[in-house]
PDB file of C-alpha atoms in Angstrom:
ATOM      1  CA  GLU A 814      13.237  -4.675  13.285  1.00 95.00           C
ATOM      2  CA  VAL A 815      12.329  -3.310   9.864  1.00 96.00           C
ATOM      3  CA  GLN A 816      12.361   0.468   9.832  1.00 98.00           C
ATOM      4  CA  LEU A 817      11.527   2.814   6.983  1.00 98.00           C
ATOM      5  CA  VAL A 818      11.844   6.547   7.510  1.00 98.00           C
ATOM      6  CA  GLU A 819      10.694   8.951   4.823  1.00 98.00           C
ATOM      7  CA  SER A 820      11.875  12.526   4.477  1.00 98.00           C
ATOM      8  CA  GLY A 821      11.823  15.390   2.014  1.00 97.00           C
ATOM      9  CA  GLY A 822       8.161  16.328   2.012  1.00 97.00           C
ATOM     10  CA  GLY A 823       6.905  19.867   2.246  1.00 97.00           C
ATOM     11  CA  LEU A 824       5.116  22.675   0.454  1.00 98.00           C
ATOM     12  CA  VAL A 825       5.983  23.122  -3.216  1.00 98.00           C
ATOM     13  CA  GLN A 826       4.510  25.220  -5.996  1.00 98.00           C
ATOM     14  CA  PRO A 827       2.785  23.640  -8.998  1.00 98.00           C
ATOM     15  CA  GLY A 828       5.225  22.818 -11.763  1.00 97.00           C
ATOM     16  CA  ARG A 829       8.200  22.561  -9.408  1.00 98.00           C
ATOM     17  CA  SER A 830      10.161  19.502  -8.318  1.00 98.00           C
ATOM     18  CA  LEU A 831      10.731  17.662  -5.065  1.00 98.00           C
ATOM     19  CA  LYS A 832      12.778  14.619  -4.098  1.00 98.00           C
ATOM     20  CA  LEU A 833      11.697  12.247  -1.376  1.00 98.00           C
ATOM     21  CA  SER A 834      14.025   9.898   0.462  1.00 98.00           C
ATOM     22  CA  CYS A 835      13.461   6.765   2.484  1.00 98.00           C
ATOM     23  CA  ALA A 836      16.106   5.411   4.843  1.00 98.00           C
ATOM     24  CA  ALA A 837      15.814   1.672   5.453  1.00 98.00           C
ATOM     25  CA  SER A 838      17.230  -0.415   8.275  1.00 98.00           C
ATOM     26  CA  GLY A 839      16.727  -3.747   9.975  1.00 97.00           C
ATOM     27  CA  PHE A 840      16.924  -5.867   6.818  1.00 97.00           C
ATOM     28  CA  THR A 841      19.112  -6.470   3.769  1.00 97.00           C
ATOM     29  CA  PHE A 842      17.846  -3.636   1.607  1.00 97.00           C
ATOM     30  CA  SER A 843      19.299  -4.934  -1.654  1.00 97.00           C
ATOM     31  CA  ASN A 844      17.232  -8.127  -1.439  1.00 97.00           C
ATOM     32  CA  TYR A 845      13.822  -6.487  -1.647  1.00 96.00           C
ATOM     33  CA  TYR A 846      11.700  -4.712  -4.187  1.00 96.00           C
ATOM     34  CA  MET A 847      10.623  -1.338  -2.871  1.00 96.00           C
ATOM     35  CA  ALA A 848       7.674   0.895  -3.635  1.00 96.00           C
ATOM     36  CA  TRP A 849       6.113   4.277  -3.062  1.00 98.00           C
ATOM     37  CA  VAL A 850       2.411   4.523  -2.243  1.00 98.00           C
ATOM     38  CA  ARG A 851       0.538   7.759  -1.686  1.00 98.00           C
ATOM     39  CA  GLN A 852      -2.653   8.843  -0.004  1.00 98.00           C
ATOM     40  CA  ALA A 853      -4.359  12.132  -0.762  1.00 98.00           C
ATOM     41  CA  PRO A 854      -6.054  13.805   2.225  1.00 96.00           C
ATOM     42  CA  LYS A 855      -9.099  11.790   3.296  1.00 95.00           C
ATOM     43  CA  LYS A 856      -8.740   9.548   0.242  1.00 96.00           C
ATOM     44  CA  GLY A 857      -7.643   5.988  -0.450  1.00 96.00           C
ATOM     45  CA  LEU A 858      -4.282   4.468  -1.238  1.00 97.00           C
ATOM     46  CA  GLU A 859      -2.649   4.807  -4.654  1.00 97.00           C
ATOM     47  CA  TRP A 860       0.396   2.889  -5.852  1.00 95.00           C
ATOM     48  CA  VAL A 861       2.972   5.322  -7.254  1.00 97.00           C
ATOM     49  CA  ALA A 862       6.106   3.377  -8.205  1.00 96.00           C
ATOM     50  CA  THR A 863       7.992   0.105  -7.759  1.00 96.00           C
ATOM     51  CA  ILE A 864      11.673  -0.670  -8.245  1.00 96.00           C
ATOM     52  CA  SER A 865      13.470  -3.984  -8.544  1.00 96.00           C
ATOM     53  CA  THR A 866      16.251  -5.096  -6.222  1.00 96.00           C
ATOM     54  CA  SER A 867      19.037  -3.865  -8.503  1.00 96.00           C
ATOM     55  CA  GLY A 868      17.165  -0.811  -9.681  1.00 96.00           C
ATOM     56  CA  SER A 869      17.215  -1.964 -13.287  1.00 96.00           C
ATOM     57  CA  ARG A 870      13.435  -2.259 -13.530  1.00 96.00           C
ATOM     58  CA  THR A 871      10.962   0.425 -12.567  1.00 97.00           C
ATOM     59  CA  TYR A 872       7.190   0.589 -12.848  1.00 95.00           C
ATOM     60  CA  TYR A 873       4.704   3.467 -12.691  1.00 96.00           C
ATOM     61  CA  PRO A 874       0.983   4.071 -13.136  1.00 95.00           C
ATOM     62  CA  ASP A 875      -0.074   6.394 -15.939  1.00 95.00           C
ATOM     63  CA  SER A 876      -0.874   9.145 -13.425  1.00 96.00           C
ATOM     64  CA  VAL A 877       2.827   9.754 -12.689  1.00 97.00           C
ATOM     65  CA  LYS A 878       4.660   8.126 -15.608  1.00 97.00           C
ATOM     66  CA  GLY A 879       7.098  10.562 -17.193  1.00 97.00           C
ATOM     67  CA  ARG A 880       7.005  12.908 -14.179  1.00 98.00           C
ATOM     68  CA  PHE A 881       8.157  10.720 -11.280  1.00 98.00           C
ATOM     69  CA  THR A 882      11.337   8.638 -11.065  1.00 98.00           C
ATOM     70  CA  ILE A 883      11.982   5.981  -8.446  1.00 98.00           C
ATOM     71  CA  SER A 884      15.586   5.053  -7.682  1.00 98.00           C
ATOM     72  CA  ARG A 885      17.628   3.360  -4.999  1.00 98.00           C
ATOM     73  CA  ASP A 886      21.117   3.285  -3.560  1.00 98.00           C
ATOM     74  CA  ASN A 887      21.715  -0.175  -2.133  1.00 98.00           C
ATOM     75  CA  ALA A 888      25.031   0.872  -0.595  1.00 98.00           C
ATOM     76  CA  LYS A 889      23.185   3.468   1.462  1.00 98.00           C
ATOM     77  CA  SER A 890      20.008   1.393   2.013  1.00 98.00           C
ATOM     78  CA  SER A 891      18.032   4.276   0.625  1.00 98.00           C
ATOM     79  CA  LEU A 892      15.074   4.705  -1.688  1.00 98.00           C
ATOM     80  CA  TYR A 893      14.207   7.877  -3.563  1.00 98.00           C
ATOM     81  CA  LEU A 894      11.337   9.428  -5.467  1.00 98.00           C
ATOM     82  CA  GLN A 895      12.107  12.351  -7.774  1.00 98.00           C
ATOM     83  CA  MET A 896       8.899  14.201  -8.525  1.00 98.00           C
ATOM     84  CA  ASN A 897       8.861  16.724 -11.373  1.00 98.00           C
ATOM     85  CA  SER A 898       6.141  18.915 -12.859  1.00 98.00           C
ATOM     86  CA  LEU A 899       4.123  18.603  -9.696  1.00 98.00           C
ATOM     87  CA  LYS A 900       0.376  19.156  -9.810  1.00 97.00           C
ATOM     88  CA  SER A 901      -2.147  19.948  -7.092  1.00 97.00           C
ATOM     89  CA  GLU A 902      -3.481  16.408  -7.407  1.00 97.00           C
ATOM     90  CA  ASP A 903      -0.083  15.092  -6.290  1.00 98.00           C
ATOM     91  CA  THR A 904      -0.806  16.467  -2.819  1.00 98.00           C
ATOM     92  CA  ALA A 905      -0.665  13.459  -0.530  1.00 98.00           C
ATOM     93  CA  THR A 906       1.188  11.601   2.165  1.00 98.00           C
ATOM     94  CA  TYR A 907       3.847   9.500   0.473  1.00 98.00           C
ATOM     95  CA  TYR A 908       4.734   6.151   2.005  1.00 98.00           C
ATOM     96  CA  CYS A 909       7.818   4.078   1.369  1.00 98.00           C
ATOM     97  CA  ALA A 910       7.108   0.336   1.484  1.00 97.00           C
ATOM     98  CA  ARG A 911       9.073  -2.913   1.356  1.00 97.00           C
ATOM     99  CA  GLY A 912       7.915  -6.092  -0.295  1.00 93.00           C
ATOM    100  CA  LEU A 913       7.038  -9.169   1.706  1.00 93.00           C
ATOM    101  CA  ILE A 914       9.259 -11.745   0.006  1.00 89.00           C
ATOM    102  CA  MET A 915      12.824 -11.295  -1.200  1.00 87.00           C
ATOM    103  CA  TYR A 916      13.704 -10.878  -4.868  1.00 87.00           C
ATOM    104  CA  THR A 917      10.156 -10.485  -6.151  1.00 87.00           C
ATOM    105  CA  THR A 918       7.491  -7.875  -6.451  1.00 83.00           C
ATOM    106  CA  ASP A 919       4.552  -8.739  -4.287  1.00 87.00           C
ATOM    107  CA  TYR A 920       2.784  -7.119  -1.382  1.00 91.00           C
ATOM    108  CA  PRO A 921       3.918  -3.928   0.390  1.00 94.00           C
ATOM    109  CA  ALA A 922       4.448  -5.512   3.789  1.00 95.00           C
ATOM    110  CA  TYR A 923       6.332  -2.902   5.795  1.00 96.00           C
ATOM    111  CA  TRP A 924       5.573   0.782   5.627  1.00 97.00           C
ATOM    112  CA  GLY A 925       7.136   3.975   6.843  1.00 98.00           C
ATOM    113  CA  GLN A 926       5.097   6.627   8.604  1.00 97.00           C
ATOM    114  CA  GLY A 927       4.904   8.766   5.495  1.00 97.00           C
ATOM    115  CA  THR A 928       5.923  12.260   4.460  1.00 98.00           C
ATOM    116  CA  LEU A 929       3.406  14.918   3.431  1.00 98.00           C
ATOM    117  CA  VAL A 930       3.752  16.665   0.105  1.00 98.00           C
ATOM    118  CA  THR A 931       1.564  19.710  -0.490  1.00 98.00           C
ATOM    119  CA  VAL A 932       1.457  21.203  -3.966  1.00 98.00           C
ATOM    120  CA  SER A 933       0.017  24.677  -3.822  1.00 97.00           C
ATOM    121  CA  SER A 934       0.769  28.204  -4.923  1.00 95.00           C
TER     122      SER A 934
ATOM    123  CA  ILE B1249      -7.184  -4.222 -12.954  1.00 90.00           C
ATOM    124  CA  GLN B1250      -9.684  -2.123 -11.000  1.00 94.00           C
ATOM    125  CA  LEU B1251     -10.787  -3.200  -7.531  1.00 97.00           C
ATOM    126  CA  THR B1252     -14.238  -2.365  -6.171  1.00 98.00           C
ATOM    127  CA  GLN B1253     -14.800  -2.722  -2.442  1.00 98.00           C
ATOM    128  CA  SER B1254     -18.204  -3.007  -0.825  1.00 94.00           C
ATOM    129  CA  PRO B1255     -19.698  -1.664   1.218  1.00 96.00           C
ATOM    130  CA  SER B1256     -17.830   1.634   1.435  1.00 97.00           C
ATOM    131  CA  LEU B1257     -19.091   2.060   5.007  1.00 97.00           C
ATOM    132  CA  LEU B1258     -20.015  -0.726   7.390  1.00 97.00           C
ATOM    133  CA  SER B1259     -21.504  -0.286  10.855  1.00 96.00           C
ATOM    134  CA  ALA B1260     -21.119  -3.215  13.219  1.00 96.00           C
ATOM    135  CA  SER B1261     -21.106  -4.067  16.906  1.00 95.00           C
ATOM    136  CA  VAL B1262     -18.376  -5.620  19.023  1.00 95.00           C
ATOM    137  CA  GLY B1263     -18.672  -9.388  18.699  1.00 96.00           C
ATOM    138  CA  ASP B1264     -20.264  -9.300  15.240  1.00 96.00           C
ATOM    139  CA  ARG B1265     -19.034 -11.422  12.376  1.00 97.00           C
ATOM    140  CA  VAL B1266     -18.039  -8.972   9.652  1.00 97.00           C
ATOM    141  CA  THR B1267     -17.535  -9.614   5.948  1.00 98.00           C
ATOM    142  CA  LEU B1268     -15.899  -7.181   3.520  1.00 98.00           C
ATOM    143  CA  SER B1269     -15.940  -7.663  -0.229  1.00 98.00           C
ATOM    144  CA  CYS B1270     -13.445  -6.877  -2.995  1.00 98.00           C
ATOM    145  CA  LYS B1271     -14.211  -7.453  -6.667  1.00 98.00           C
ATOM    146  CA  GLY B1272     -11.724  -7.201  -9.481  1.00 97.00           C
ATOM    147  CA  SER B1273     -12.421  -6.096 -13.040  1.00 96.00           C
ATOM    148  CA  GLN B1274     -10.376  -9.095 -14.199  1.00 96.00           C
ATOM    149  CA  ASN B1275      -9.110 -12.362 -12.778  1.00 96.00           C
ATOM    150  CA  ILE B1276      -6.702 -11.650  -9.889  1.00 96.00           C
ATOM    151  CA  ASN B1277      -5.371 -15.229  -9.669  1.00 95.00           C
ATOM    152  CA  ASN B1278      -5.370 -15.049  -5.863  1.00 96.00           C
ATOM    153  CA  TYR B1279      -2.694 -12.318  -5.780  1.00 96.00           C
ATOM    154  CA  LEU B1280      -4.895 -10.393  -3.387  1.00 97.00           C
ATOM    155  CA  ALA B1281      -4.032  -8.811  -0.051  1.00 97.00           C
ATOM    156  CA  TRP B1282      -5.905  -6.959   2.662  1.00 98.00           C
ATOM    157  CA  TYR B1283      -4.661  -3.977   4.654  1.00 98.00           C
ATOM    158  CA  GLN B1284      -5.943  -2.270   7.768  1.00 98.00           C
ATOM    159  CA  GLN B1285      -5.413   1.448   8.250  1.00 98.00           C
ATOM    160  CA  LYS B1286      -6.271   3.237  11.460  1.00 97.00           C
ATOM    161  CA  LEU B1287      -6.626   6.994  11.592  1.00 95.00           C
ATOM    162  CA  GLY B1288      -3.274   8.723  11.386  1.00 94.00           C
ATOM    163  CA  GLU B1289      -1.323   5.496  10.891  1.00 96.00           C
ATOM    164  CA  ALA B1290       0.338   3.714   7.997  1.00 97.00           C
ATOM    165  CA  PRO B1291      -1.467   0.727   6.488  1.00 97.00           C
ATOM    166  CA  LYS B1292      -0.792  -2.698   7.984  1.00 97.00           C
ATOM    167  CA  LEU B1293      -0.718  -5.911   5.964  1.00 97.00           C
ATOM    168  CA  LEU B1294      -3.247  -8.411   7.346  1.00 98.00           C
ATOM    169  CA  ILE B1295      -3.685 -11.082   4.673  1.00 97.00           C
ATOM    170  CA  TYR B1296      -1.695 -11.902   1.542  1.00 96.00           C
ATOM    171  CA  LYS B1297      -2.140 -14.401  -1.302  1.00 96.00           C
ATOM    172  CA  THR B1298      -5.892 -14.384  -0.593  1.00 97.00           C
ATOM    173  CA  ASN B1299      -5.804 -16.318   2.697  1.00 97.00           C
ATOM    174  CA  SER B1300      -2.314 -16.236   4.255  1.00 97.00           C
ATOM    175  CA  LEU B1301      -2.232 -14.491   7.612  1.00 97.00           C
ATOM    176  CA  GLN B1302       0.650 -12.072   8.074  1.00 96.00           C
ATOM    177  CA  THR B1303       2.837 -12.654  11.115  1.00 94.00           C
ATOM    178  CA  GLY B1304       1.374 -11.206  14.296  1.00 96.00           C
ATOM    179  CA  ILE B1305      -2.151 -10.736  12.947  1.00 97.00           C
ATOM    180  CA  PRO B1306      -4.927 -12.222  15.118  1.00 97.00           C
ATOM    181  CA  SER B1307      -6.594 -15.372  13.847  1.00 97.00           C
ATOM    182  CA  ARG B1308     -10.029 -13.714  13.875  1.00 98.00           C
ATOM    183  CA  PHE B1309      -8.992 -12.244  10.514  1.00 98.00           C
ATOM    184  CA  SER B1310      -9.309 -14.523   7.504  1.00 98.00           C
ATOM    185  CA  GLY B1311      -9.446 -14.199   3.747  1.00 98.00           C
ATOM    186  CA  SER B1312     -11.022 -16.190   0.971  1.00 98.00           C
ATOM    187  CA  GLY B1313     -11.947 -15.988  -2.665  1.00 97.00           C
ATOM    188  CA  SER B1314     -10.854 -16.752  -6.176  1.00 97.00           C
ATOM    189  CA  GLY B1315     -11.052 -15.356  -9.675  1.00 96.00           C
ATOM    190  CA  THR B1316     -12.468 -11.865  -9.381  1.00 97.00           C
ATOM    191  CA  ASP B1317     -14.221 -12.083  -5.982  1.00 98.00           C
ATOM    192  CA  TYR B1318     -12.517 -11.947  -2.601  1.00 98.00           C
ATOM    193  CA  THR B1319     -13.605 -11.562   1.013  1.00 98.00           C
ATOM    194  CA  LEU B1320     -12.089 -10.485   4.294  1.00 98.00           C
ATOM    195  CA  THR B1321     -13.848 -11.862   7.355  1.00 98.00           C
ATOM    196  CA  ILE B1322     -13.484 -10.806  10.965  1.00 98.00           C
ATOM    197  CA  SER B1323     -14.984 -13.634  12.990  1.00 97.00           C
ATOM    198  CA  SER B1324     -15.718 -11.585  16.107  1.00 97.00           C
ATOM    199  CA  LEU B1325     -15.262  -7.839  15.916  1.00 96.00           C
ATOM    200  CA  HIS B1326     -13.072  -6.188  18.532  1.00 96.00           C
ATOM    201  CA  SER B1327     -13.180  -2.465  19.210  1.00 94.00           C
ATOM    202  CA  GLU B1328      -9.571  -2.128  18.025  1.00 95.00           C
ATOM    203  CA  ASP B1329     -10.618  -3.422  14.591  1.00 96.00           C
ATOM    204  CA  LEU B1330     -12.367  -0.165  13.789  1.00 95.00           C
ATOM    205  CA  ALA B1331     -10.445   1.123  10.802  1.00 97.00           C
ATOM    206  CA  THR B1332     -10.505   1.394   7.036  1.00 98.00           C
ATOM    207  CA  TYR B1333      -9.712  -1.780   5.118  1.00 98.00           C
ATOM    208  CA  TYR B1334      -8.192  -1.885   1.648  1.00 98.00           C
ATOM    209  CA  CYS B1335      -7.765  -4.738  -0.764  1.00 98.00           C
ATOM    210  CA  TYR B1336      -4.767  -4.818  -3.121  1.00 97.00           C
ATOM    211  CA  GLN B1337      -3.795  -6.865  -6.157  1.00 96.00           C
ATOM    212  CA  TYR B1338      -0.574  -7.343  -8.089  1.00 90.00           C
ATOM    213  CA  ASN B1339      -1.613  -9.939 -10.640  1.00 90.00           C
ATOM    214  CA  ASN B1340      -1.720  -7.279 -13.347  1.00 87.00           C
ATOM    215  CA  GLY B1341      -0.095  -4.041 -12.292  1.00 87.00           C
ATOM    216  CA  TRP B1342      -0.542  -2.879  -8.725  1.00 92.00           C
ATOM    217  CA  THR B1343      -3.934  -1.593  -7.541  1.00 95.00           C
ATOM    218  CA  PHE B1344      -5.683  -0.750  -4.306  1.00 97.00           C
ATOM    219  CA  GLY B1345      -9.412  -0.848  -3.795  1.00 97.00           C
ATOM    220  CA  GLY B1346     -11.277   2.245  -2.646  1.00 97.00           C
ATOM    221  CA  GLY B1347     -11.602   1.028   0.938  1.00 97.00           C
ATOM    222  CA  THR B1348     -14.280  -0.005   3.408  1.00 98.00           C
ATOM    223  CA  LYS B1349     -14.596   2.043   6.565  1.00 98.00           C
ATOM    224  CA  LEU B1350     -15.636  -0.072   9.519  1.00 97.00           C
ATOM    225  CA  GLU B1351     -17.363   1.842  12.318  1.00 95.00           C
ATOM    226  CA  LEU B1352     -19.173   1.032  15.540  1.00 88.00           C
ATOM    227  CA  LYS B1353     -22.942   0.745  15.311  1.00 86.00           C
TER     228      LYS B1353
END
């Protein structure tokens, strides 16, 4: 069974940093693209970052480019999101998600339960 | 690519045939998926590649469309289908639509 468990969320002041983690199990982690998707309170879904199977390619929307860094450790079956220079508008539940098909970026098919990040002074 | 979903709120009764719309600002080339999100839960993939049903999803859900216009249809609404539905594309970047909230009439 595919399992994705996020951790690392919490309350952080504007301008500070936070690192999220996602522990994966139930599948061969190194075979899948992974992504982070966020959802602000009572708002819709927003794609945040995608990383290739090896970690050599990463992709971001303009809203987080230059501030967020997605990375992975295939030996530990873990995904990470380093978030710097946090803003109040980054307040959201952050989901870790796995692609549907191996070796390609496609649809986030399996999701964790999310971790809440609150950016506030 | 921007995705516009309509309506933003849809009221329907159990047993109704329900149609949700998603329109792209550019051609999506059928790389379009639909997600269901219930309150307090993570999104669930229902349909991918426009009309492929994800494993375990009931056959009352179906997708169609091409180019910039796509549709999710629920053939006969069940009470457990009450949720917010999002479309998603990855033909050019990765984008979610704003969502359609489906509620009981």
